[in-house]
XYZ file of C-alpha atoms in Angstrom:
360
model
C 206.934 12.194 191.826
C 208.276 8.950 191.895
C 211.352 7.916 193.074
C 214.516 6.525 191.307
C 216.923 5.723 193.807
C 219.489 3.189 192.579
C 219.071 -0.560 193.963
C 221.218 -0.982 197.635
C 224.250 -3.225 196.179
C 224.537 -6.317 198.129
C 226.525 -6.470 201.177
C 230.515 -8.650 200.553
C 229.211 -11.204 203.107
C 226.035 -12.030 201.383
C 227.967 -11.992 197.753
C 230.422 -14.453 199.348
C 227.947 -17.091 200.392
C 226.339 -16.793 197.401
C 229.644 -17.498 195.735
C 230.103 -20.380 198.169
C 227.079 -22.132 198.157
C 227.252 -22.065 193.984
C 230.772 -23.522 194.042
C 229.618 -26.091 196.382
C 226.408 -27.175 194.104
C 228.761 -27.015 190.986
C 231.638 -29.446 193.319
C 228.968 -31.648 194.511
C 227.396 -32.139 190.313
C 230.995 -32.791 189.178
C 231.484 -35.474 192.661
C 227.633 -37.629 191.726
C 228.796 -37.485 187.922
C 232.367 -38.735 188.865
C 231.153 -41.519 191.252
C 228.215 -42.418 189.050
C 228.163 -46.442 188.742
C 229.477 -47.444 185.426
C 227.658 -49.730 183.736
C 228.981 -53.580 183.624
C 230.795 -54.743 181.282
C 230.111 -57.648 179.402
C 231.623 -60.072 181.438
C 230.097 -58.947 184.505
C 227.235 -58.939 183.204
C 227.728 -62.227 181.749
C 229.158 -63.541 185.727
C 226.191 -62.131 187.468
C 223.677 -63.647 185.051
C 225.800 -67.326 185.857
C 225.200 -66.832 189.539
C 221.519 -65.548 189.417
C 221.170 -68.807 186.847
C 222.691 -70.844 189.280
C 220.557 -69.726 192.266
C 217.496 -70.007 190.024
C 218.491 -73.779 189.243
C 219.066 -74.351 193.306
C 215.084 -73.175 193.522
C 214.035 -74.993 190.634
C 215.625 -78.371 191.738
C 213.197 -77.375 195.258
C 210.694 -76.516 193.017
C 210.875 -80.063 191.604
C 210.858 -81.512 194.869
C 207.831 -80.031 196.347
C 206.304 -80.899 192.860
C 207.101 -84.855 193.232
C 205.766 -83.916 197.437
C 202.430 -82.431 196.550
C 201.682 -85.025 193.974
C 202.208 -87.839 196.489
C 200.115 -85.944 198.691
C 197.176 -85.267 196.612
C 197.113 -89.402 195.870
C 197.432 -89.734 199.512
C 194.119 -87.526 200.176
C 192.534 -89.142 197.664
C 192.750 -92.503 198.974
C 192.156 -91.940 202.543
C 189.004 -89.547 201.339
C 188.057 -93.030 199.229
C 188.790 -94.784 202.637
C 187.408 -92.366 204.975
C 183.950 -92.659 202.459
C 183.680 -96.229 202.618
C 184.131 -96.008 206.345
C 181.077 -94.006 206.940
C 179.098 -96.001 204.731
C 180.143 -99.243 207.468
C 179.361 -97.360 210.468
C 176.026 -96.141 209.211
C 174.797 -99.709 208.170
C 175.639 -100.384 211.926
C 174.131 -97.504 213.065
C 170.771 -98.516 211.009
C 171.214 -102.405 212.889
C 171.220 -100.700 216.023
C 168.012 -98.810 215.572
C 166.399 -102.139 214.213
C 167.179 -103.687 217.564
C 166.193 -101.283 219.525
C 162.879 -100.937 217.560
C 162.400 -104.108 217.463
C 163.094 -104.506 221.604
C 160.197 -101.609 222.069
C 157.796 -103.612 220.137
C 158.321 -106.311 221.735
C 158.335 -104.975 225.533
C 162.490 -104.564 225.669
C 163.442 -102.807 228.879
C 163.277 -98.475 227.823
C 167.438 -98.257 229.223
C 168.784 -100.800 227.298
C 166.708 -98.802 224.085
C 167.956 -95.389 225.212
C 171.603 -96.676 225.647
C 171.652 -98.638 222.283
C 170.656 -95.303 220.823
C 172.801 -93.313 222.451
C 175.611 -91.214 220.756
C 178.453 -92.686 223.112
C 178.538 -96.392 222.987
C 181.267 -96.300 225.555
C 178.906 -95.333 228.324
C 176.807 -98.437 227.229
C 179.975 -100.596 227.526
C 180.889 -98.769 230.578
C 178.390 -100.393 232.380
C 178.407 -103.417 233.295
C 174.463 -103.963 234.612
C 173.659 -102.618 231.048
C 175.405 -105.120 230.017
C 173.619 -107.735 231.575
C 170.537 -106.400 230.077
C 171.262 -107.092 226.526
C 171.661 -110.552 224.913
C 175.242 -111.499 223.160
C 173.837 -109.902 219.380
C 173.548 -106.315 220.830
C 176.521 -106.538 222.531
C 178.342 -107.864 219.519
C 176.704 -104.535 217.327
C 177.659 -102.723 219.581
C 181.078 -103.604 220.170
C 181.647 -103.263 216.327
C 180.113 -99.823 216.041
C 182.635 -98.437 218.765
C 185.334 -99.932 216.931
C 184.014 -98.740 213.114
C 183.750 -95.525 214.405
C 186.895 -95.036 216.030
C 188.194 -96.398 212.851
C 186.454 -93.322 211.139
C 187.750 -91.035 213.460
C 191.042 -91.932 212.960
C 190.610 -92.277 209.443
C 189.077 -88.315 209.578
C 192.098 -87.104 210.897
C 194.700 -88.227 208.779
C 193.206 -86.685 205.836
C 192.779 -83.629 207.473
C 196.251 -83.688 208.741
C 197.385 -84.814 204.842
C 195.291 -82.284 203.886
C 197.076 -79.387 205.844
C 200.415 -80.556 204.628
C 199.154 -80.590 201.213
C 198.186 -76.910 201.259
C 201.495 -75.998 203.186
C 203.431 -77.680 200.013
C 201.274 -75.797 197.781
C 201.794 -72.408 199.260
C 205.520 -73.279 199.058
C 205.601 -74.224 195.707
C 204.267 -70.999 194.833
C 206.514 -69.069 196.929
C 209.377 -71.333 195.024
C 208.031 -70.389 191.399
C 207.769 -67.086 192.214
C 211.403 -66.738 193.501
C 212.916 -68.733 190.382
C 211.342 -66.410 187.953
C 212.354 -63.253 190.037
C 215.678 -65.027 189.504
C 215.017 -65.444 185.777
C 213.605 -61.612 185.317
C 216.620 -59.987 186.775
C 219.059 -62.121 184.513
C 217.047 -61.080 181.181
C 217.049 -57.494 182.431
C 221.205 -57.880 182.836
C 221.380 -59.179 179.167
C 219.015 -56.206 178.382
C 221.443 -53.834 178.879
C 223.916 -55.300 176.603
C 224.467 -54.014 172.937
C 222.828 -56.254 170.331
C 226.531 -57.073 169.184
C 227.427 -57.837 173.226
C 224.486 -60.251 173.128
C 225.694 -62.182 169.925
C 228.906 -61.937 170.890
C 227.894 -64.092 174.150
C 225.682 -66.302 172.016
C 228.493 -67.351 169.925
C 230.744 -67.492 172.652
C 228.482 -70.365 174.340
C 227.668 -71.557 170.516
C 231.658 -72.508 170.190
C 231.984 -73.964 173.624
C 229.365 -76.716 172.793
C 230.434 -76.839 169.285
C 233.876 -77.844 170.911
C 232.190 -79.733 173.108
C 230.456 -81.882 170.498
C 233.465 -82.408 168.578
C 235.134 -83.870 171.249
C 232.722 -86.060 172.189
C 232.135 -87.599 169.236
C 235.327 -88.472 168.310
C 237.331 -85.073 167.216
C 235.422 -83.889 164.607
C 236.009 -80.583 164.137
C 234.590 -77.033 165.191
C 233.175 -75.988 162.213
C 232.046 -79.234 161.066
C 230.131 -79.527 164.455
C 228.453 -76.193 163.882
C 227.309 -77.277 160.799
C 225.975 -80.484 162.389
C 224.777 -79.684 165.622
C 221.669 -81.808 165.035
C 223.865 -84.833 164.746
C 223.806 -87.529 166.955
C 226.337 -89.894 167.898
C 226.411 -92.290 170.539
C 229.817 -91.448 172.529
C 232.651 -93.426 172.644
C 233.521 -96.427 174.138
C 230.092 -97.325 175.235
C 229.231 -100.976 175.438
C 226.198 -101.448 172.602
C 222.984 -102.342 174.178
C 224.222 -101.549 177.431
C 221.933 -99.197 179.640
C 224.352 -96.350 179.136
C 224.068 -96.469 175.718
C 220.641 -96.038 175.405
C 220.018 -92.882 178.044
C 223.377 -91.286 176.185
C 221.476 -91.882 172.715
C 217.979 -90.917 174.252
C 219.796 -87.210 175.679
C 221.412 -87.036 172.194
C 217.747 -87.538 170.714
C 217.193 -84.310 172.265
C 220.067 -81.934 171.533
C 218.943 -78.298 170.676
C 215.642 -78.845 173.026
C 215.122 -75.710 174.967
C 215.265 -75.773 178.822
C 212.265 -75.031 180.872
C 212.578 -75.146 184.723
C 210.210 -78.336 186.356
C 210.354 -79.887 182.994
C 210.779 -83.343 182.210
C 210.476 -83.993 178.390
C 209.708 -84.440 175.724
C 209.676 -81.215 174.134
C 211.862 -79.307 176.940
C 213.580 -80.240 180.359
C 215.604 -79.035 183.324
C 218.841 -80.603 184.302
C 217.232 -83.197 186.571
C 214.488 -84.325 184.187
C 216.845 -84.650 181.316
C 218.459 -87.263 183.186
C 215.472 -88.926 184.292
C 213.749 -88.780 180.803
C 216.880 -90.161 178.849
C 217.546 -93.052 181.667
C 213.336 -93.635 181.492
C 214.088 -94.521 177.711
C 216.598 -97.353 178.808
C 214.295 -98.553 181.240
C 215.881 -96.848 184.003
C 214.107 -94.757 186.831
C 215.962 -92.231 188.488
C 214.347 -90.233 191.016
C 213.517 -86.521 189.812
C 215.903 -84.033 191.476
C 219.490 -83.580 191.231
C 219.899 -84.467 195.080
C 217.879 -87.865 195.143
C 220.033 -88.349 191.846
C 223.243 -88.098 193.737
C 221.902 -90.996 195.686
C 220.626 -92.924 192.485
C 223.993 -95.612 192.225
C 227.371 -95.798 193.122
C 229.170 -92.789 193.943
C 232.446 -93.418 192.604
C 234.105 -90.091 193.774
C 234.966 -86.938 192.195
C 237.580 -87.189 189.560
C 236.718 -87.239 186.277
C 239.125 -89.582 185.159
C 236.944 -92.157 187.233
C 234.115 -91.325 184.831
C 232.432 -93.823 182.516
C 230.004 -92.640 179.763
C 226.594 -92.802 181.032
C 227.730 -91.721 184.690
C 225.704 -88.623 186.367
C 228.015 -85.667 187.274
C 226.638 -83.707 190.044
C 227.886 -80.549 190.456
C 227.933 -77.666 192.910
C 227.941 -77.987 196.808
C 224.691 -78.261 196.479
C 224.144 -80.703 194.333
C 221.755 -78.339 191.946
C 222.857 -79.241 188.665
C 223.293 -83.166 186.635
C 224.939 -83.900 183.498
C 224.977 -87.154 181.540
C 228.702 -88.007 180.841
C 229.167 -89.101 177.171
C 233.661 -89.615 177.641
C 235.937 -87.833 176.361
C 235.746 -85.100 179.249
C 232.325 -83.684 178.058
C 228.923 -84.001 179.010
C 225.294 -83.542 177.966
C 223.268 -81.433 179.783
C 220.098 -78.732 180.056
C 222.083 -75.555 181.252
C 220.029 -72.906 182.120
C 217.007 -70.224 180.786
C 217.095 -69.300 177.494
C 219.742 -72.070 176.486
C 219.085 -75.606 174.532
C 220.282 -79.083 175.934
C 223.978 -79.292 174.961
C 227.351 -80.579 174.839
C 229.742 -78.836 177.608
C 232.785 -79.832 179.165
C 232.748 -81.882 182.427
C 233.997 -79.909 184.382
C 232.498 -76.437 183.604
C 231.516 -76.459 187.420
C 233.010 -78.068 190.632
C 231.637 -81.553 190.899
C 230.429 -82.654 193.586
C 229.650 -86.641 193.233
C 230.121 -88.649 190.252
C 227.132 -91.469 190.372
C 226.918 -94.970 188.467
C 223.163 -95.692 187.732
C-alpha cells in the first residue's frame, strides 16, 4: 500500500536564502532599470551629430587631399611609363647596331673577343678594359659608350615609376581607409537623428531653416525673415562689393548655387563640400584656389582673425584645424556648404572659431 506521508517542510535556513537571493534579484531589476541610460535629448543629440559632422569634414578635407595626391601621381606614372617606353625603344635600336657590328666584324675576320665583348650583357666589363679597347676602332667604342649610358638611363627611368608606382597604391589604400572613416562618421550621425521623433527632426530642420533665413536677410541688405523664406532662391550680390571686381563674381557664382546639396569630395556643379565651393565659385571669376581648406588658408593674405577685418569675398577658415571655408558676403554672414544632409547656405560668420581670415 502506498504511502502518503506529508512532504518534509523546508528547513528556516534554506527558506531564508531563498528569501534573500529573491530580494536581491528583485533589488538588482529595480538598480539596471534605475541606472538605465536615458535617451538624449534633442540637443544632445543635435551636439553630438555637430561634432561627428565636424570630424567627418576634418576626413573629408584629407580625403580631398589624397584625391588632388593620387591624381598627380597617376599623371606622374603615366609619363615616366611614356618615358620609360620610349627609352627601351633607344636602347634596343643600339642594341640591334651592336649586333650589326659585331656581325659584320665576324664576316669580315674581326678578332672573336672584341665580338663576344660587344655582345656581352655588361658593357662595363668591355669599357673596363683597356686592351679591349684598343681592339675596337672609335665607331664601336662610340656605340658602345652610348648603350651604357641609354641603359642606365632606363634603369633609372625603371625605378622611378616603380617607386611612383608604390606611392600611388599607398595613397590609394589611404584614400579608401579615409572614405570609409567619413561615412562611418556620416552613418552614426543619421542613426543619432534616427532616434529623434518626426516632430524633433522638423523641429531641428526649421531651427537651421531660420538661422540661414536670418542669415540671408542680413546679408542682403535686411530683408526680412519671412520674406527670405519665401525667397530663398534669390540671389543678391552682397553689399558693398566693388562691381566687376573678382569678389563680386565668386560671391555671385556661390549665390548661383544656394540650396545645392553638399556631398563630401565634391566640387560642383550640382553639389560641393566646403573647400570646393570655394574653389568652384573663385574658378568662375577666373580665380584658382587650391582644393582643401588648409592649402586655402595659404591661398592670399591672411589678414588675421577678427571679423571686423573682413571684406566680402574674403575666405574664413575656421576650426584649429583649418577643416571648414566660408565665402564672406559682409554684413557678418557667410556662404558656405555645411555639412551631410544640408544645402549650401547663408550662416553667420562666426558660427565656429575662426581660425585665419584669407584675401584671395
Amino acid at each position: 500500500m502506498a504511502s502518503h506521508r506529508r512532504p518534509k517542510p523546508a528547513g528556516r535556513a534554506r527558506v531564508s536564502i531563498l528569501t534573500a537571493a529573491a530580494a536581491t534579484a528583485v533589488a538588482l531589476s529595480s538598480q539596471a532599470g534605475a541606472h538605465a541610460d536615458p535617451a538624449p535629448s534633442k540637443d544632445q543629440v543635435k551636439q553630438q551629430v555637430d561634432t561627428l559632422n565636424e570630424q567627418a569634414e576634418v576626413k573629408t578635407e584629407e580625403y580631398n587631399a589624397a584625391v588632388e595626391k593620387e591624381q598627380g601621381l597617376q599623371k606622374q606614372v603615366s609619363q615616366l611609363q611614356d618615358q620609360v617606353a620610349r627609352q627601351q625603344a633607344e636602347v634596343s635600336t643600339i642594341q640591334g647596331s651592336l649586333g650589326e657590328i659585331a656581325a659584320e666584324q665576324y664576316r669580315t675576320g674581326g678578332i672573336p673577343q672584341t665580338v663576344q665583348l660587344m655582345l656581352s650583357a655588361s658593357p662595363d666589363s668591355f669599357l673596363g678594359q683597356a686592351g679591349a679597347m684598343n681592339q675596337v676602332g672609335s665607331t664601336q667604342a662610340d656605340v658602345l659608350k652610348s648603350f651604357k649610358g641609354e641603359q642606365a638611363k632606363l634603369d633609372q627611368q625603371k625605378a622611378e615609376a616603380e617607386q611612383k608606382l608604390a606611392e600611388l597604391d599607398s595613397t590609394t589604400q589611404r584614400l579608401q581607409a579615409d572614405k570609409e572613416e567619413i561615412q562611418g562618421k556620416l552613418a552614426q550621425a543619421r542613426n543619432l537623428l534616427d532616434s529623434l521623433t518626426q516632430k524633433e527632426r522638423d523641429e531641428l530642420a526649421a531651427a537651421e531653416a531660420k538661422a540661414a533665413a536670418d542669415a540671408k536677410a542680413k546679408a542682403t541688405g535686411g530683408q526680412s525673415t519671412e520674406r527670405a523664406s519665401r525667397d530663398a532662391a534669390r540671389t543678391d550680390v552682397a553689399v558693398n562689393v566693388p562691381a566687376g571686381s573678382h569678389a563680386a563674381a565668386a560671391i555671385a557664382a556661390a549665390q548661383s548655387k544656394l540650396g545645392t546639396p553638399y556631398s563630401y569630395g565634391a566640387a560642383g556643379p550640382d553639389s560641393f563640400d566646403c573647400s570646393g565651393l570655394m574653389k568652384w565659385a573663385y574658378a568662375q571669376a577666373g580665380v584658382s584656389l587650391p582644393r582643401t581648406s588648409q592649402e586655402q588658408r595659404s591661398a592670399g593674405t591672411n589678414v588675421g582673425t577678427n571679423i571686423a577685418s573682413a571684406l566680402p569675398g574674403d575666405l574664413i577658415i575656421y576650426n584649429s584645424s583649418a577643416s571648414h571655408v566660408a565665402l564672406y558676403v559682409g554684413n557678418g554672414q557667410v556662404i558656405h556648404a555645411p555639412h551631410t544632409g544640408a544645402v549650401v547656405r547663408y550662416e553667420t560668420a562666426t558660427m565656429s572659431p575662426i581660425n585665419a581670415i584669407v584675401r584671395p
